[in-house]
mmCIF file of C-alpha atoms and ligand atoms in Angstrom:
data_model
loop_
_atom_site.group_PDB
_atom_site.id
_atom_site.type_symbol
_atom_site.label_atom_id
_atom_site.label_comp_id
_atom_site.label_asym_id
_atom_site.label_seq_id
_atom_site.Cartn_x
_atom_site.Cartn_y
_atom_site.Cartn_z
ATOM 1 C CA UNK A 1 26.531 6.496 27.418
ATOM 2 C CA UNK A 2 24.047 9.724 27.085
ATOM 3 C CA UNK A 3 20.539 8.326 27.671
ATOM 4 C CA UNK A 4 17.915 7.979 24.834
ATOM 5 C CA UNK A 5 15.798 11.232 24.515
ATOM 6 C CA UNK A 6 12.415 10.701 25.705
ATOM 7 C CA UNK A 7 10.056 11.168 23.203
ATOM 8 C CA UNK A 8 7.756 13.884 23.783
ATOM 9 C CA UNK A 9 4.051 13.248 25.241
ATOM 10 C CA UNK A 10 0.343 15.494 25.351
ATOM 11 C CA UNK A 11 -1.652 13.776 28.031
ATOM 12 C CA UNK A 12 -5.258 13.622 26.818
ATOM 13 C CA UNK A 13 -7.756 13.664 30.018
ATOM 14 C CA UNK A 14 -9.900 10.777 29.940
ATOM 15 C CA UNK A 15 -11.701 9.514 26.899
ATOM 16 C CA UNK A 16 -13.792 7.413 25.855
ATOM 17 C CA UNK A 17 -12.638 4.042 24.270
ATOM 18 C CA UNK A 18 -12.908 4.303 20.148
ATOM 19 C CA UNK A 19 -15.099 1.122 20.690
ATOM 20 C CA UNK A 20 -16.905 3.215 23.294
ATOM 21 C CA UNK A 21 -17.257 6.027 20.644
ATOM 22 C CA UNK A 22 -18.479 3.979 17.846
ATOM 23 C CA UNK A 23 -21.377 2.257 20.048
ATOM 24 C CA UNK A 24 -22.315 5.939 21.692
ATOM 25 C CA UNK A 25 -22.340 7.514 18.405
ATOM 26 C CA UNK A 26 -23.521 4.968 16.328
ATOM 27 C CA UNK A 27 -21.388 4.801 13.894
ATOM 28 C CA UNK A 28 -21.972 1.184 11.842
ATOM 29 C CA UNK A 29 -19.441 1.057 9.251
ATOM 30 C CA UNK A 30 -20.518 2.094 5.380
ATOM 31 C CA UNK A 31 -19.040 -0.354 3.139
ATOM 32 C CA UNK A 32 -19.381 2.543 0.690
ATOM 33 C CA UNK A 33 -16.724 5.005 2.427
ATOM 34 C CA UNK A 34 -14.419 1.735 2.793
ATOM 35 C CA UNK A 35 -14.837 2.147 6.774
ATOM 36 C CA UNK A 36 -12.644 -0.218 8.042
ATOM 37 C CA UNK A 37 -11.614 1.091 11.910
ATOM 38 C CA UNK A 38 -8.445 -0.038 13.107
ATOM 39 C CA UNK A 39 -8.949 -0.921 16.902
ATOM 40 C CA UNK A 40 -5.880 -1.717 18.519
ATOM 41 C CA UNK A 41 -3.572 0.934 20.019
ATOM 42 C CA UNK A 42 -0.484 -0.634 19.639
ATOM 43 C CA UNK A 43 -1.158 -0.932 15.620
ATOM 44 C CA UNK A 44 -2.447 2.656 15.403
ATOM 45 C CA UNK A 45 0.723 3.754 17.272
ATOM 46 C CA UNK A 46 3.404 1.611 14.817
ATOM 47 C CA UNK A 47 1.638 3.805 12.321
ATOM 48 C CA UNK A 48 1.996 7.360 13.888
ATOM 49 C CA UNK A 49 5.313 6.064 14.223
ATOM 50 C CA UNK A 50 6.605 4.792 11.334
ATOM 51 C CA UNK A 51 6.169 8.906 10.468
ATOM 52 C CA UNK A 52 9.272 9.635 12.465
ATOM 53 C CA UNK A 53 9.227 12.785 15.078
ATOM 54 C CA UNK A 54 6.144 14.630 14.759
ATOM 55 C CA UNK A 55 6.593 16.923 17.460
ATOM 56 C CA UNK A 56 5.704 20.659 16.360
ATOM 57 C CA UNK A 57 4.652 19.119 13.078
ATOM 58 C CA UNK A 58 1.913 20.225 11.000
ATOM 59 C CA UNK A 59 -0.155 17.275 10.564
ATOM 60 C CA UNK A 60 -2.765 16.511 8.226
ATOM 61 C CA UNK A 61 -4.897 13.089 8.716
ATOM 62 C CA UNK A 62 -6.726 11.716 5.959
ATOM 63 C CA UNK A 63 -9.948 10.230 6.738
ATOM 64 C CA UNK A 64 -9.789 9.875 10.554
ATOM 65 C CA UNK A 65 -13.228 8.195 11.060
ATOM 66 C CA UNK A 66 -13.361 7.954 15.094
ATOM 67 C CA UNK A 67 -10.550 9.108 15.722
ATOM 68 C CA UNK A 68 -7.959 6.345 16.460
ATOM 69 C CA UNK A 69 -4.861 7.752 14.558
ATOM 70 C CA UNK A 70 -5.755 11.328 15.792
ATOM 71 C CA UNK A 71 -5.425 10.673 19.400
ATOM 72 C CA UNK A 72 -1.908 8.883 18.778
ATOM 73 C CA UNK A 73 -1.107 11.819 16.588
ATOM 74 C CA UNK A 74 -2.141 14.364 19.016
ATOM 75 C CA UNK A 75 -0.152 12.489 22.016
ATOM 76 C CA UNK A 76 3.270 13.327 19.942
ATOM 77 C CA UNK A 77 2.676 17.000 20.090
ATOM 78 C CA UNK A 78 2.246 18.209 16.719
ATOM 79 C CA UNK A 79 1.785 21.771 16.324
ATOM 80 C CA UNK A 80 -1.517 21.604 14.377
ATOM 81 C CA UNK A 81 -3.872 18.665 13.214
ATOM 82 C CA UNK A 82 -6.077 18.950 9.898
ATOM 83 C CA UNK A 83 -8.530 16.109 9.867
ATOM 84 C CA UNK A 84 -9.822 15.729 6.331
ATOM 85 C CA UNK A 85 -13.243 13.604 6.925
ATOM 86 C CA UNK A 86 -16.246 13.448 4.307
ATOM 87 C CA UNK A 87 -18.539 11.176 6.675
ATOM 88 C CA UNK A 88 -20.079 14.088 9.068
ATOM 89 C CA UNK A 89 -21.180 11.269 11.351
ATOM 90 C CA UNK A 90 -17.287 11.463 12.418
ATOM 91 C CA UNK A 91 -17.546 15.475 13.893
ATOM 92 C CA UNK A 92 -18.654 14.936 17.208
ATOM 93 C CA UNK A 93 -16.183 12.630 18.032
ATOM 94 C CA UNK A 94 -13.194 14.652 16.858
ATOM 95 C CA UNK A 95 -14.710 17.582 18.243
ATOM 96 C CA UNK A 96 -14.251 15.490 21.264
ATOM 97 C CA UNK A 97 -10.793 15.120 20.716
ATOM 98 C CA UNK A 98 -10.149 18.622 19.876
ATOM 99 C CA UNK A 99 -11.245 19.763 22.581
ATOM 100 C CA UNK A 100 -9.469 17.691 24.880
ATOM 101 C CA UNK A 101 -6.498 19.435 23.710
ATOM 102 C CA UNK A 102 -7.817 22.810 23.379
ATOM 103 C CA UNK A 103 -4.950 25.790 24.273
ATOM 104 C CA UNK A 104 -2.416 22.823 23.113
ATOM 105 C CA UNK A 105 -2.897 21.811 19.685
ATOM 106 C CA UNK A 106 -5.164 23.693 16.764
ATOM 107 C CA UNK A 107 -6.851 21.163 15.416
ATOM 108 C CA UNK A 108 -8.854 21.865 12.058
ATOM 109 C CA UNK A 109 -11.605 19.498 11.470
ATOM 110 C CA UNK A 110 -13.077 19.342 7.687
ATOM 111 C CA UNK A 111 -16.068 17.416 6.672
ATOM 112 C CA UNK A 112 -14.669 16.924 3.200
ATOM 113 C CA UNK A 113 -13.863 14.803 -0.148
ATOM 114 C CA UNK A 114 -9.682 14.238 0.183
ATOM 115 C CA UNK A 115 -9.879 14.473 -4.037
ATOM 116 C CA UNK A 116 -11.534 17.813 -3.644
ATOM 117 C CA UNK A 117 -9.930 19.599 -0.795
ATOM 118 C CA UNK A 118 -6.730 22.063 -1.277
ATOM 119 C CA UNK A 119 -5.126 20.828 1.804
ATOM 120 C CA UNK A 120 -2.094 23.508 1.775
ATOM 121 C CA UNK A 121 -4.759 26.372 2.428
ATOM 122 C CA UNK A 122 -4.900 24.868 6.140
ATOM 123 C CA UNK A 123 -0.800 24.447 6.119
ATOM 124 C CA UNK A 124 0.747 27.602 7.963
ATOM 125 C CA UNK A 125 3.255 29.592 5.345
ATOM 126 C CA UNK A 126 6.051 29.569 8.049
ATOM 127 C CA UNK A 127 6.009 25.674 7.851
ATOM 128 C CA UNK A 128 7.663 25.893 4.316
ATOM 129 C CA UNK A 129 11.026 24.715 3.120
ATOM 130 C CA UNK A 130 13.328 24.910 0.223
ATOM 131 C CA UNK A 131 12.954 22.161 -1.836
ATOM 132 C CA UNK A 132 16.160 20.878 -1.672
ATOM 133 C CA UNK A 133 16.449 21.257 2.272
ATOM 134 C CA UNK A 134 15.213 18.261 4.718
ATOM 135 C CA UNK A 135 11.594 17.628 4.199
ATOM 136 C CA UNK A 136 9.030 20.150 6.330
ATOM 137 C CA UNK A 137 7.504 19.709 9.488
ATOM 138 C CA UNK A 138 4.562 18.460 7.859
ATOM 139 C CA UNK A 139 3.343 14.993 7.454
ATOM 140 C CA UNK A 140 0.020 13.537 5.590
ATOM 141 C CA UNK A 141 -1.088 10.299 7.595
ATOM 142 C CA UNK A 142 -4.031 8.210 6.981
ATOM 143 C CA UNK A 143 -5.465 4.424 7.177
ATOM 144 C CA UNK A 144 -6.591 5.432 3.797
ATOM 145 C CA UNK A 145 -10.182 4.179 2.303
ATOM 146 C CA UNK A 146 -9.193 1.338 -0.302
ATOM 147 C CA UNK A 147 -11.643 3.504 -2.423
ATOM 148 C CA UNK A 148 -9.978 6.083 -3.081
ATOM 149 C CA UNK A 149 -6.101 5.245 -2.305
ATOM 150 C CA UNK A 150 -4.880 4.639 -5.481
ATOM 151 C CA UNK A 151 -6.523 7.270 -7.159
ATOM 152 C CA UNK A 152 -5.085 10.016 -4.417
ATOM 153 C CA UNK A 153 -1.616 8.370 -4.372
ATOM 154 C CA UNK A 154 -1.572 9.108 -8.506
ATOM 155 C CA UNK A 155 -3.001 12.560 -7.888
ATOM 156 C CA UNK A 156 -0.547 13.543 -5.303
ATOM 157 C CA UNK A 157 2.560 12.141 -7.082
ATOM 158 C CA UNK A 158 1.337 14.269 -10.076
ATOM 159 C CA UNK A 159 0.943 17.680 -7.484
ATOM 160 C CA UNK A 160 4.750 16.266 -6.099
ATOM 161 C CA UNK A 161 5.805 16.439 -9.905
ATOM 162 C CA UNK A 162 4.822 20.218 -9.952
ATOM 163 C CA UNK A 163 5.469 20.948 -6.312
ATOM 164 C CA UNK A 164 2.016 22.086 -5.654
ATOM 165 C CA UNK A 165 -0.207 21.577 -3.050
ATOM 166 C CA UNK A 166 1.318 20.200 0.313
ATOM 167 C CA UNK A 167 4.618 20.070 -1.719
ATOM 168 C CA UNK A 168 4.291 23.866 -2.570
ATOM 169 C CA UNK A 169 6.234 23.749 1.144
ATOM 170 C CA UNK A 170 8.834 21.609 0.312
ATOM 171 C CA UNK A 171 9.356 17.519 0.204
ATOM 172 C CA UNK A 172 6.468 16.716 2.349
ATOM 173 C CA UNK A 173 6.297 13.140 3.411
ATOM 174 C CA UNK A 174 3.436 10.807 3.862
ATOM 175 C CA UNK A 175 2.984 7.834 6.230
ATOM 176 C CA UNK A 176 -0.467 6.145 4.332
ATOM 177 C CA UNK A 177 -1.881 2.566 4.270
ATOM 178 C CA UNK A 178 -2.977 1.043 1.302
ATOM 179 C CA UNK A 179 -4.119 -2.564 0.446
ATOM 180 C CA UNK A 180 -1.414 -5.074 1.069
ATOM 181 C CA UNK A 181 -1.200 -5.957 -3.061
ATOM 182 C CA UNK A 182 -1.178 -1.778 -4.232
ATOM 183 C CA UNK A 183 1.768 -1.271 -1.575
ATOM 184 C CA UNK A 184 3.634 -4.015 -2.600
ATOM 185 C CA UNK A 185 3.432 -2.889 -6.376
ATOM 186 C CA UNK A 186 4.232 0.532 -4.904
ATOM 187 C CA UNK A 187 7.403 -0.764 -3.520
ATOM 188 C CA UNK A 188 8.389 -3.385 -6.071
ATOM 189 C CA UNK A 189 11.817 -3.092 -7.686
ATOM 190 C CA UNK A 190 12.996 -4.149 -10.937
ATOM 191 C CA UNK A 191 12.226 -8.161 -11.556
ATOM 192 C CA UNK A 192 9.875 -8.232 -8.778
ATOM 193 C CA UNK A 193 6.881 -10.266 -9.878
ATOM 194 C CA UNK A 194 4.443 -7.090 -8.681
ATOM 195 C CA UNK A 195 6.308 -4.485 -10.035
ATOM 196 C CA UNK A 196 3.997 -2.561 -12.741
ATOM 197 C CA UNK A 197 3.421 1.114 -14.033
ATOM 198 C CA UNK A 198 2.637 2.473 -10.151
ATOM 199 C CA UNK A 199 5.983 0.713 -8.961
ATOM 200 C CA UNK A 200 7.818 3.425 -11.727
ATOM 201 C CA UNK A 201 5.655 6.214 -11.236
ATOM 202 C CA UNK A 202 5.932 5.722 -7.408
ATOM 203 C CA UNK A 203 9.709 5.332 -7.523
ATOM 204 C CA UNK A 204 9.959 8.023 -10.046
ATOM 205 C CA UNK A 205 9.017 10.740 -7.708
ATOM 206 C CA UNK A 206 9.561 9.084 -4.509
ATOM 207 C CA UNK A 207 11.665 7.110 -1.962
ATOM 208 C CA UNK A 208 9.107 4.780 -1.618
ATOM 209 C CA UNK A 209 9.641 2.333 2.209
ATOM 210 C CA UNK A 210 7.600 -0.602 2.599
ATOM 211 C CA UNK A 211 6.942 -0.635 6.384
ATOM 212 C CA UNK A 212 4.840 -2.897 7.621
ATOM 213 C CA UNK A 213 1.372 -5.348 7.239
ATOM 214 C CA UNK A 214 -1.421 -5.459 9.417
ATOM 215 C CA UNK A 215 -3.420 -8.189 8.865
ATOM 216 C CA UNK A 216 -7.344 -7.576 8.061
ATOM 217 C CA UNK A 217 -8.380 -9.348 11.383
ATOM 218 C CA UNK A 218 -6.650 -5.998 13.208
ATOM 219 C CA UNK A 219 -10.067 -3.854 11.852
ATOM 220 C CA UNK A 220 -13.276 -3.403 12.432
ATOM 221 C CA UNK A 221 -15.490 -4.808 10.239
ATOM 222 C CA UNK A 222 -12.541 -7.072 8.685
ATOM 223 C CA UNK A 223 -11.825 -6.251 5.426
ATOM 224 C CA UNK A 224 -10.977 -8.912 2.511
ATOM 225 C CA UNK A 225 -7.082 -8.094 2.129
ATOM 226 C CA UNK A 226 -4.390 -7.544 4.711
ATOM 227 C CA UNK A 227 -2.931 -4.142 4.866
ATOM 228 C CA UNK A 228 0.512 -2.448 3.883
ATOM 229 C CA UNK A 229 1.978 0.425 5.721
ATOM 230 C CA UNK A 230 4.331 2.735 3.613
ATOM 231 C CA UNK A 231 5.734 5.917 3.913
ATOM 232 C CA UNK A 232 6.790 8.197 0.919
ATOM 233 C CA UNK A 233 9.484 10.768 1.184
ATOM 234 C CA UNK A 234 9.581 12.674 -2.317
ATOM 235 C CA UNK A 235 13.318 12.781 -4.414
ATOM 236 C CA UNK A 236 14.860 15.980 -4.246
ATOM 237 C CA UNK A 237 15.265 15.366 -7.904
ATOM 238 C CA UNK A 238 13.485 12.899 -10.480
ATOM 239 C CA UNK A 239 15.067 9.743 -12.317
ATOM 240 C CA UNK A 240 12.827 10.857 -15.030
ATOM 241 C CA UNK A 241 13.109 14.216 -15.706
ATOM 242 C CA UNK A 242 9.667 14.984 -18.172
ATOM 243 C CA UNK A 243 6.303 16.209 -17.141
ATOM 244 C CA UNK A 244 3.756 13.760 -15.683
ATOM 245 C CA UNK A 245 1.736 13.203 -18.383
ATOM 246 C CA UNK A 246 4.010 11.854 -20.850
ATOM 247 C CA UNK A 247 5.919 9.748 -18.527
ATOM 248 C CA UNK A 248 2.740 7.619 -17.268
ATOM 249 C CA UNK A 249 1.602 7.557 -20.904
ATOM 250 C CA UNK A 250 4.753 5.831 -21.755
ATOM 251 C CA UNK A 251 4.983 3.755 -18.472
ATOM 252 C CA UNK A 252 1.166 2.953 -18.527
ATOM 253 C CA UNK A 253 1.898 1.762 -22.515
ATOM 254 C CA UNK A 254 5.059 -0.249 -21.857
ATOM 255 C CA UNK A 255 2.856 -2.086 -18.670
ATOM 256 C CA UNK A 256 -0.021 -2.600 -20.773
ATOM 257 C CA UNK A 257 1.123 -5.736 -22.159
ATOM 258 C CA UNK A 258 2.811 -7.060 -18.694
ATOM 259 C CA UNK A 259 3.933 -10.607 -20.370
ATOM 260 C CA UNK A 260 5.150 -9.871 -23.521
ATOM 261 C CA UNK A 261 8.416 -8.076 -24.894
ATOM 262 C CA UNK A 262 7.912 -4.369 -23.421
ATOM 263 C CA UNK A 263 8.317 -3.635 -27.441
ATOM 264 C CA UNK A 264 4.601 -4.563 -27.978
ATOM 265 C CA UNK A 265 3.408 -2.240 -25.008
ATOM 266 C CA UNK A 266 5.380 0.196 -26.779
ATOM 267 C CA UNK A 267 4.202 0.609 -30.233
ATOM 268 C CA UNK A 268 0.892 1.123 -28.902
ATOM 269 C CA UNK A 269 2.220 4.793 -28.315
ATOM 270 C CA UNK A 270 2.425 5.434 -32.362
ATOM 271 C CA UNK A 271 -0.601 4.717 -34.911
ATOM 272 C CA UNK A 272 -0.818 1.865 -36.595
ATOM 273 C CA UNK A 273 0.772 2.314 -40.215
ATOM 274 C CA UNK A 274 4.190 3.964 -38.227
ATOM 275 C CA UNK A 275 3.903 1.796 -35.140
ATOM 276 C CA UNK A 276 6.454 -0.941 -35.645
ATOM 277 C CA UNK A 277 8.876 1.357 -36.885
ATOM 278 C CA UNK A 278 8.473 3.839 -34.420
ATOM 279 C CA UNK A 279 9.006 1.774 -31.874
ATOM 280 C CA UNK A 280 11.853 0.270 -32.684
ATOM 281 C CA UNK A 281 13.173 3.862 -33.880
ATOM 282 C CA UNK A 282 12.574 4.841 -30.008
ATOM 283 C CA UNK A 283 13.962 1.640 -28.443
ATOM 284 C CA UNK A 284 17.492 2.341 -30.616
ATOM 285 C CA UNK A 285 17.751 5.941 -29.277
ATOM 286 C CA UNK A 286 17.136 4.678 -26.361
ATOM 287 C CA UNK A 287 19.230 1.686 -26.092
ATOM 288 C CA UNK A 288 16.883 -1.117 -24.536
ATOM 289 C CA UNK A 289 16.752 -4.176 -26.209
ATOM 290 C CA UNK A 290 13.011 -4.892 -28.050
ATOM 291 C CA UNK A 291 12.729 -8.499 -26.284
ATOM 292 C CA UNK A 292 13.025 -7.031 -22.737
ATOM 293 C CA UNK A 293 9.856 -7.115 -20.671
ATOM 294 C CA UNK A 294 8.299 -4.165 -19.118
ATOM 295 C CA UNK A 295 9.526 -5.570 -15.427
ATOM 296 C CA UNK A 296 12.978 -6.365 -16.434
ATOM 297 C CA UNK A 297 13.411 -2.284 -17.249
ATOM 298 C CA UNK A 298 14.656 0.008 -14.352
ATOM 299 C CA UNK A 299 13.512 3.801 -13.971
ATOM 300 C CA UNK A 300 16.969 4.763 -15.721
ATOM 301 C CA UNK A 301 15.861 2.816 -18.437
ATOM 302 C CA UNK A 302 12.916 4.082 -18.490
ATOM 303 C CA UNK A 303 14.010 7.899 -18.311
ATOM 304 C CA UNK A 304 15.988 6.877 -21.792
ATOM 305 C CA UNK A 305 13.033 5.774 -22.973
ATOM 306 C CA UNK A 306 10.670 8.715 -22.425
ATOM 307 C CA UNK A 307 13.507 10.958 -22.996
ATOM 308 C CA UNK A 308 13.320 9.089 -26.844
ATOM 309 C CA UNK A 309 9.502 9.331 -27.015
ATOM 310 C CA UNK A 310 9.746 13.050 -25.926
ATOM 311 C CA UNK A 311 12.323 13.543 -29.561
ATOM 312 C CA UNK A 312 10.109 11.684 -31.419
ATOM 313 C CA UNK A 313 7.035 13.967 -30.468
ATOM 314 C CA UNK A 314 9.271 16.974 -30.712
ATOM 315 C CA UNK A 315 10.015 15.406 -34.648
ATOM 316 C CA UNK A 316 6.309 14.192 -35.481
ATOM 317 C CA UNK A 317 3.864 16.658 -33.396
ATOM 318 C CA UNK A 318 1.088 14.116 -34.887
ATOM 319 C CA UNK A 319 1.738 11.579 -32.757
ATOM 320 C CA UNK A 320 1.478 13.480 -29.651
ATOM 321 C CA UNK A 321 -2.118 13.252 -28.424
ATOM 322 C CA UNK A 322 -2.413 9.877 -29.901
ATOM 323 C CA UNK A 323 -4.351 7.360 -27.723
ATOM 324 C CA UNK A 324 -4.501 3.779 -28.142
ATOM 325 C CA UNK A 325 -7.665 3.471 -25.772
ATOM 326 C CA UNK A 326 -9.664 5.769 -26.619
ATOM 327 C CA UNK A 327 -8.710 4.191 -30.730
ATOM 328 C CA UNK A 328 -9.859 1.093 -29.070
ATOM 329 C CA UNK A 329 -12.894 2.361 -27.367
ATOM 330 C CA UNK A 330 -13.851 4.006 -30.789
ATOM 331 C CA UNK A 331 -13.639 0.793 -33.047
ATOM 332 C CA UNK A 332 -15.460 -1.138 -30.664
ATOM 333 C CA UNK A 333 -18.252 1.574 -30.619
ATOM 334 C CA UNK A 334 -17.943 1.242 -34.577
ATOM 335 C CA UNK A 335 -18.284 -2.450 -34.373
ATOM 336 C CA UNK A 336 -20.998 -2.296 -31.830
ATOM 337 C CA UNK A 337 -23.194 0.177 -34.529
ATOM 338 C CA UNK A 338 -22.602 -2.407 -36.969
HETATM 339 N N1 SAM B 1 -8.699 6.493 10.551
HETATM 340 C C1 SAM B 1 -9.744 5.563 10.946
HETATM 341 C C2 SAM B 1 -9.095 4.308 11.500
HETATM 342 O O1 SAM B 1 -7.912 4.085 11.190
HETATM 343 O O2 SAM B 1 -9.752 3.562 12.209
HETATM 344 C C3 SAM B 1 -10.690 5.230 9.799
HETATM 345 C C4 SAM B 1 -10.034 4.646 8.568
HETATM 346 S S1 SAM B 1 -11.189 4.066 7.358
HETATM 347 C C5 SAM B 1 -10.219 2.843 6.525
HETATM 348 C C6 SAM B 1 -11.209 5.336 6.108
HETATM 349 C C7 SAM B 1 -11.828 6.659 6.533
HETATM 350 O O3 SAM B 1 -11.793 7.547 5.403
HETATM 351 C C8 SAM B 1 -13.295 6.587 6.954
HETATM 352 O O4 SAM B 1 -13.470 7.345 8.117
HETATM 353 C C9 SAM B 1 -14.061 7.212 5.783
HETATM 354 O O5 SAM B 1 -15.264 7.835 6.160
HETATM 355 C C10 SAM B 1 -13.060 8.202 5.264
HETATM 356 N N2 SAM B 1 -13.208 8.526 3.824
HETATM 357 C C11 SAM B 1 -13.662 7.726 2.823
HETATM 358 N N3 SAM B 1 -13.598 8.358 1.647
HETATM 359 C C12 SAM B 1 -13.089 9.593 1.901
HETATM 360 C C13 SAM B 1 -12.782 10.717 1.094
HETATM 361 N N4 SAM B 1 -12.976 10.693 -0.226
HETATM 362 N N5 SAM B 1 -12.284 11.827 1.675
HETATM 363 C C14 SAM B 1 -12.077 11.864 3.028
HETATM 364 N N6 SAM B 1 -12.345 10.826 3.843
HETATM 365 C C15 SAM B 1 -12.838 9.708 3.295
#
């Protein structure tokens, strides 16, 4: 039997415990950045590894903090680390860390917002593949802050929708933490009691792989929530064909009325005098039955359903930009004036 290959290893010279760090440096957690600093080795390492083989990899790490994930990262030999932090009390200890590996791994340290930084500027051009090749040697990895996690995940499944950014270089894949709850709706399949708009949109683009929890009592300070680890390899192509936009308005319309027959969700995609008729017009071409409810309807389904939306705004331009919330919004300013 040929033996198992031995995963490759950087040996980091001595350092400083991330405990040890956060009492030199001083670095008390800020509820505001939703610093929560995972402590234990062997959980930071299930993480690095539930990325698969990183070695040569381009990595980018999302909010590193102290530095935890980055030393696990670094030990797999990646070819290049960019650390995307916005706390600056963070930089001296990944400086640390960077230069423990100087001459062996470029490491690019950023004191920066994740929702504001073009990350593929720092990602080398030869790293790029075609998009229907294996995914690139590149990987985005990060205990994410709860803060911002679901907001990125949206952003970044709308720059995998238009290949841009990281995914300019191909199917990049992401390793990422998110609050126990968000990454079981991410995951959650048709009839599961969580499943909900992000479960589609997630799906849509994605192959979406529950991993793992860690339980809150693994960080430092302990947050509220246990934690889910998933990774997120994007489709080579869609189950919804249809640009971005329209395809969460429909899904975020069809969710917004979770208990009831998806039909309801539904009309609120039409104005009111054509909305019954509308909807029922778009549930026909599309074949779903009106009494279904919005988590009894797979992606396919879905895709028929957008696909009927997108004829009837290609029929009746009008009803295009209409928006039940902001309608909503507006008569409850009205009413408010009154
Ligand atoms: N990676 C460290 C660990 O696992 O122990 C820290 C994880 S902590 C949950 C989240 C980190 O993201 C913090 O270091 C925080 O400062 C940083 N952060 C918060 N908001 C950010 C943002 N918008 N952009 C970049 N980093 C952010």
């Amino acid at each position: 039997m040929a033996a198992a290959k031995k995963a490759f290893q950087i040996r980091l010279p001595p350092l400083p415990s991330i405990k040890d760090v956060i009492k030199l440096y001083k670095l008390r957690a800020l509820r505001e950045l939703s610093q929560n600093f995972l402590m234990e080795p062997r959980l930071i390492d299930k993480i690095v590894n539930a990325a698969g083989n990183i070695e040569n990899h381009v990595v980018c790490e999302v909010g590193p903090g102290p530095g935890g994930i980055t030393r696990s990262i670094i030990q797999r030999g990646p070819r290049k680390v960019i650390l995307i932090e916005k706390d600056r009390r963070f930089t001296p200890s990944l400086e640390l860390i960077a230069d423990a590996c100087k001459n062996k791994v470029d490491v690019d340290i950023i004191t920066g917002d994740i929702l504001k930084t073009n990350i593929a500027q720092y990602i080398p051009e030869d790293a790029k593949t075609d998009w229907l090749d294996s995914p690139p040697p590149i990987n985005l990895i990060g205990n994410l802050p709860f803060s911002v996690s679901t907001i990125l995940i949206i952003r970044w499944l709308e720059m995998i929708s238009k290949q841009e950014g990281p995914w300019a270089f191909g199917r990049t894949r992401m390793t990422l933490t998110f609050q126990k709850e968000v990454a079981e709706r991410m995951a959650a399949r048709i009839l599961h009691d969580q499943r909900c708009r992000l479960s589609v949109m997630c799906q849509n683009w994605c192959n979406v792989n529950y991993k793992f929890d860690i339980s809150g009592a693994a960080f430092l300070p302990k947050p509220d929530v246990d934690v889910g680890v998933v990774t997120l390899t994007p489709l080579k192509h869609p189950i919804i064909k249809l640009p971005f936009k329209l395809v969460e308005k429909v899904v975020r319309q069809i969710f917004s009325m979770r208990q009831k027959y998806s039909i309801r969700g539904a009309q609120t995609l039409f104005p009111e005098d054509v909305r019954e008729e509308m909807a029922l017009r778009m549930y026909k071409m599309a074949e779903i039955d009106p009494v279904t409810r919005p988590f009894q309807i797979a992606n396919m389904e879905f895709a028929r359903i957008c696909h009927a939306y997108n004829e009837i705004i290609k029929k009746y331009p009008e009803f295009e930009h209409y928006d039940y919330r902001a309608q909503k919004v507006g008569k409850k300013v009205v009413v408010q004036e009154v």
